[in-house]
Coordinates of N, CA and C in Angstrom, one line a residue:
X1 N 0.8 -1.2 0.0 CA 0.0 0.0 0.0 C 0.9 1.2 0.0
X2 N 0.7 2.2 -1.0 CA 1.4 3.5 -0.7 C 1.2 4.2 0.4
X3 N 2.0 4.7 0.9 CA 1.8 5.8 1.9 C 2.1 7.2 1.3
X4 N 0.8 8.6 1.9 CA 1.4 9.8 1.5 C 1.3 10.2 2.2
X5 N 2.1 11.5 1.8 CA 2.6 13.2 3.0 C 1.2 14.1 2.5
X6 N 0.8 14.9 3.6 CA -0.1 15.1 3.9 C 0.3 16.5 4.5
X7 N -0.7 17.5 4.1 CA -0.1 19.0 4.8 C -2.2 19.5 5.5
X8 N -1.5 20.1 6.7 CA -3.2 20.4 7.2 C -3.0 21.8 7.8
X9 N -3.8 22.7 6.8 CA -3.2 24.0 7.1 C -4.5 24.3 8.1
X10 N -3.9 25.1 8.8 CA -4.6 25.7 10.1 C -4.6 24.6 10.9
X11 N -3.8 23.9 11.3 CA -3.4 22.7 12.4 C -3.3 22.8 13.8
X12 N -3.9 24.5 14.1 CA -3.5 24.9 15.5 C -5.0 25.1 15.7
X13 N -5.9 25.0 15.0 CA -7.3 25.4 15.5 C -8.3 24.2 16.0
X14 N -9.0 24.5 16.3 CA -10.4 23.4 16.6 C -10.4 22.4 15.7
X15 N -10.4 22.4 14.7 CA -10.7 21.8 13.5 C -9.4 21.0 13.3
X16 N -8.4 21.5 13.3 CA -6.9 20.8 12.7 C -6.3 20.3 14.2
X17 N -6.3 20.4 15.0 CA -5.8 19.9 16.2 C -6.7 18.5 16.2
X18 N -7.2 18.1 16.1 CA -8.0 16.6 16.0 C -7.8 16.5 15.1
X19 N -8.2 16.7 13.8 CA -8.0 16.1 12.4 C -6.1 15.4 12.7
X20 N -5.5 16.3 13.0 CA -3.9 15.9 12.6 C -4.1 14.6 13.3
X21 N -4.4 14.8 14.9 CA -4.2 13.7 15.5 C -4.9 12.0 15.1
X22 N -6.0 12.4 14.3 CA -6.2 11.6 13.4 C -5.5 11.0 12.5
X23 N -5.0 11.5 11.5 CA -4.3 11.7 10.8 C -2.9 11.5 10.6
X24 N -2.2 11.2 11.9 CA -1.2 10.9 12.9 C -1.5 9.5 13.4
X25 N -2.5 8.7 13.5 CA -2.5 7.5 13.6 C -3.1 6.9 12.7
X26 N -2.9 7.4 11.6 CA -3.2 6.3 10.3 C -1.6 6.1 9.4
X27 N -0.8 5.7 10.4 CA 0.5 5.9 9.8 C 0.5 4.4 9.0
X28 N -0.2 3.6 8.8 CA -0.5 2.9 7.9 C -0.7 2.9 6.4
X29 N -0.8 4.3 6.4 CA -1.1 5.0 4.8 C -0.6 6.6 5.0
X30 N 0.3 7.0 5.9 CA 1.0 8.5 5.8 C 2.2 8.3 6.4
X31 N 2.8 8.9 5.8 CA 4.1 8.9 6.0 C 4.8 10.3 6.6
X32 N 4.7 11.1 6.3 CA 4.8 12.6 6.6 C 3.4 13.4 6.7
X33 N 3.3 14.0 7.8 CA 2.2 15.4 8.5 C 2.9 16.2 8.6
X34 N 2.4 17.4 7.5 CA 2.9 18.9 7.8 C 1.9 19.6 8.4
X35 N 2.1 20.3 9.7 CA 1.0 21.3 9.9 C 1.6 22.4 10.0
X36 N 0.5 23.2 9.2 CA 0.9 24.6 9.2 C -0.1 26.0 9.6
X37 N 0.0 26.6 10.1 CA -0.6 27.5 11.0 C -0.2 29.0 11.2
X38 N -1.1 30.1 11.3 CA -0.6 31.6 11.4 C 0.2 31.3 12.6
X39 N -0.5 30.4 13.9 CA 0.0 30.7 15.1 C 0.8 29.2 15.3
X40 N 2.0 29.4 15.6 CA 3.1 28.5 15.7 C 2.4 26.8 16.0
X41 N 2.1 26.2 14.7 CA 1.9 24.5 15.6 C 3.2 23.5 16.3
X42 N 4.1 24.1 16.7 CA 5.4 23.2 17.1 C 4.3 22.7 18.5
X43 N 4.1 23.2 19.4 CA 3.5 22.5 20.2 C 2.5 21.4 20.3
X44 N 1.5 21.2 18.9 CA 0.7 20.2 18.5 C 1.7 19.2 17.9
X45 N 2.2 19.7 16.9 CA 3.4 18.7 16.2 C 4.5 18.1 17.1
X46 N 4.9 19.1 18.5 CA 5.5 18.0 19.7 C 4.5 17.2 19.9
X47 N 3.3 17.2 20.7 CA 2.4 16.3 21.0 C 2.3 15.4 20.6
X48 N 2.5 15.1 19.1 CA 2.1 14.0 18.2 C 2.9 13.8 18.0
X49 N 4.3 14.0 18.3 CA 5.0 13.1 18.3 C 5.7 12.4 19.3
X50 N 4.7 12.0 20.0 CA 5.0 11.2 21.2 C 4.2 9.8 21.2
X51 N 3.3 9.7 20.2 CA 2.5 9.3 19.7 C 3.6 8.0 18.6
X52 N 3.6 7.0 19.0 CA 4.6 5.7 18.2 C 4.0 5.1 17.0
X53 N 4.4 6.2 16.1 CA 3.8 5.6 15.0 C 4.9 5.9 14.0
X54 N 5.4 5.7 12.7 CA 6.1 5.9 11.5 C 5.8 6.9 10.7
X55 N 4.9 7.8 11.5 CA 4.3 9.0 10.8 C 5.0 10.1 11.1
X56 N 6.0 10.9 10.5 CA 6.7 11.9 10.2 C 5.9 13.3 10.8
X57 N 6.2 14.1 11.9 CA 5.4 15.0 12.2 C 5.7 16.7 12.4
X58 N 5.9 17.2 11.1 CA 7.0 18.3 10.8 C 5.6 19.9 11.2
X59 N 6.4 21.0 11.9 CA 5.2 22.1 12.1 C 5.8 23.5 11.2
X60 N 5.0 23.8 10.6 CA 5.5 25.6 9.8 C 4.6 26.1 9.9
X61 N 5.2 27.7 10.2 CA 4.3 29.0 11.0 C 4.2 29.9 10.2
X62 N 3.1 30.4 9.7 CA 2.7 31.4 8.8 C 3.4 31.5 7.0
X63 N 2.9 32.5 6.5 CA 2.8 32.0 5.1 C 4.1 32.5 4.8
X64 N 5.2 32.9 5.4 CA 6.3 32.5 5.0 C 7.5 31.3 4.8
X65 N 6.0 29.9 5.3 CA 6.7 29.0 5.2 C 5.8 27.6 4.9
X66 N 5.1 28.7 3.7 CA 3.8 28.3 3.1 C 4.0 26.8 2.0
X67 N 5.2 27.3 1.4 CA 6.0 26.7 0.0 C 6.5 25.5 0.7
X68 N 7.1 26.0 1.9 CA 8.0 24.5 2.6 C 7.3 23.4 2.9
X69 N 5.9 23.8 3.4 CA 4.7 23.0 4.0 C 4.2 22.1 3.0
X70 N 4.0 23.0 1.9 CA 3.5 22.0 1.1 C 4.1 21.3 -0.1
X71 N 5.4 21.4 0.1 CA 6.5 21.0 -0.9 C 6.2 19.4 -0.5
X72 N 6.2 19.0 -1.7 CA 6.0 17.4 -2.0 C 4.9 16.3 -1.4
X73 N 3.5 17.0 -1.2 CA 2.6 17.0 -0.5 C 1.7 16.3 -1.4
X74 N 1.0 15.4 -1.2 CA 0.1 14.3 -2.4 C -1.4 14.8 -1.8
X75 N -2.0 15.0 -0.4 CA -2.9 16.0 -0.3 C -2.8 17.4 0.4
X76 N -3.9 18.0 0.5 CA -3.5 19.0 1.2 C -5.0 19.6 1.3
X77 N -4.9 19.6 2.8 CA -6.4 19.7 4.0 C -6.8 21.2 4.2
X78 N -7.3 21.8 3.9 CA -7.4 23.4 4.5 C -8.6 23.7 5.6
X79 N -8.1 24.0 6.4 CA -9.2 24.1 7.4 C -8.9 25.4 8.1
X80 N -8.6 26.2 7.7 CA -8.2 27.3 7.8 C -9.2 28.6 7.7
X81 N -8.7 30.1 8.7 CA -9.6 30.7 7.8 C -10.6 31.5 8.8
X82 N -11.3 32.6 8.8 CA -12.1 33.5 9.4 C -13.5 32.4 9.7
X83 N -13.8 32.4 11.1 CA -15.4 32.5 11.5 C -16.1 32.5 10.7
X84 N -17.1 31.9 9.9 CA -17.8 32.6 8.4 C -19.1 32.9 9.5
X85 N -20.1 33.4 8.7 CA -21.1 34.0 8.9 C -22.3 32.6 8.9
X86 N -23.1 32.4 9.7 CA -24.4 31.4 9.3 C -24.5 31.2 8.0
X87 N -24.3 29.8 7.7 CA -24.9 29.9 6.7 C -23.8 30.0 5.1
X88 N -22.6 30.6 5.4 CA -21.7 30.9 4.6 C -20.9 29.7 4.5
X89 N -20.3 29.4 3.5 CA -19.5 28.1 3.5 C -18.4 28.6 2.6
X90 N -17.7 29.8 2.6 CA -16.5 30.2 2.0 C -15.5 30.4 3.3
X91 N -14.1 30.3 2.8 CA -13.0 30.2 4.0 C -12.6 31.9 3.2
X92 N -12.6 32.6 4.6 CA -12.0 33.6 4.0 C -10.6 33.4 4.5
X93 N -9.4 34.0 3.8 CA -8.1 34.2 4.2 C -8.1 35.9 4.6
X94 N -7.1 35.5 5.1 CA -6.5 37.1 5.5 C -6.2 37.8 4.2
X95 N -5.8 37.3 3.3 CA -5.5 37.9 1.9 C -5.8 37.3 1.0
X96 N -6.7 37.8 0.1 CA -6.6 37.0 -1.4 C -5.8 36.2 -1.9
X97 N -4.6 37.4 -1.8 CA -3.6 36.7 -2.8 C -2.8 35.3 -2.2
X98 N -3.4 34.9 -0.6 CA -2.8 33.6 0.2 C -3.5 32.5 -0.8
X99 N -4.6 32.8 -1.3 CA -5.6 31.7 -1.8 C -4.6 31.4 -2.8
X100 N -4.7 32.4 -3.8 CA -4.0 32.9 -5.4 C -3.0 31.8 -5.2
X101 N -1.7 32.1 -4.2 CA -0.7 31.8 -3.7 C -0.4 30.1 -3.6
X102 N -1.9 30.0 -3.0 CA -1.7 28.5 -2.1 C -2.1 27.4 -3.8
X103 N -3.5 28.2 -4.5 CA -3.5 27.3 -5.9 C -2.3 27.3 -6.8
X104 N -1.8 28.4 -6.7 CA -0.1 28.4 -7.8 C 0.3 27.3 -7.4
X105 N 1.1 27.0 -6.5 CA 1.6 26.1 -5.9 C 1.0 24.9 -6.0
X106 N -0.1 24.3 -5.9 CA -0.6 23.3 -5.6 C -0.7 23.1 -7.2
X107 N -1.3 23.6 -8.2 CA -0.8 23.7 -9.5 C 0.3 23.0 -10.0

């Protein structure tokens, strides 16, 4: 069975702090977890790695280390992103051009 690397951006919030740790014990099919976050995930990414599994558990902090996160990444999770409004089911970013940014790349 192949195993992939896996990037889960916003990995410091509600949403990405469980998902990783999920994600983190299916080291049966992942090999590498990048999480990446405005606000520093090294603390989540220690955590899970205490966790005895073959699953690689690397943390990058804000979008200057956007490219690194997702460099050689087979999926890529976004759970990132403003509060939306009732009802709204768009992720806003802080900037447009992070979206622009994150599709070039993923491209």
């Amino acid at each position: 069975m192949s195993k992939y690397k896996v990037a889960i951006l916003g990995a410091n919030g509600g949403i990405g702090q469980p998902l990783s740790l999920l994600f983190k014990l299916e080291s049966d099919v992942i090999s590498q977890l990048n999480l990446l976050d405005i606000i520093d995930p090294a603390g989540v990414a220690e955590d899970l790695s205490h966790i005895p599994t073959n699953c690689l558990v690397k943390a990058f902090k804000g979008p200057d280390e956007l490219e690194g996160a997702l460099s050689g990444m087979d999926l890529v999770i976004i759970c990132a992103g403003e509060k939306g409004v009732p009802g709204l089911l768009l992720i806003n970013f802080q900037e447009p051009q992070e979206l622009i940014y994150l599709w070039l790349i993923l491209k």
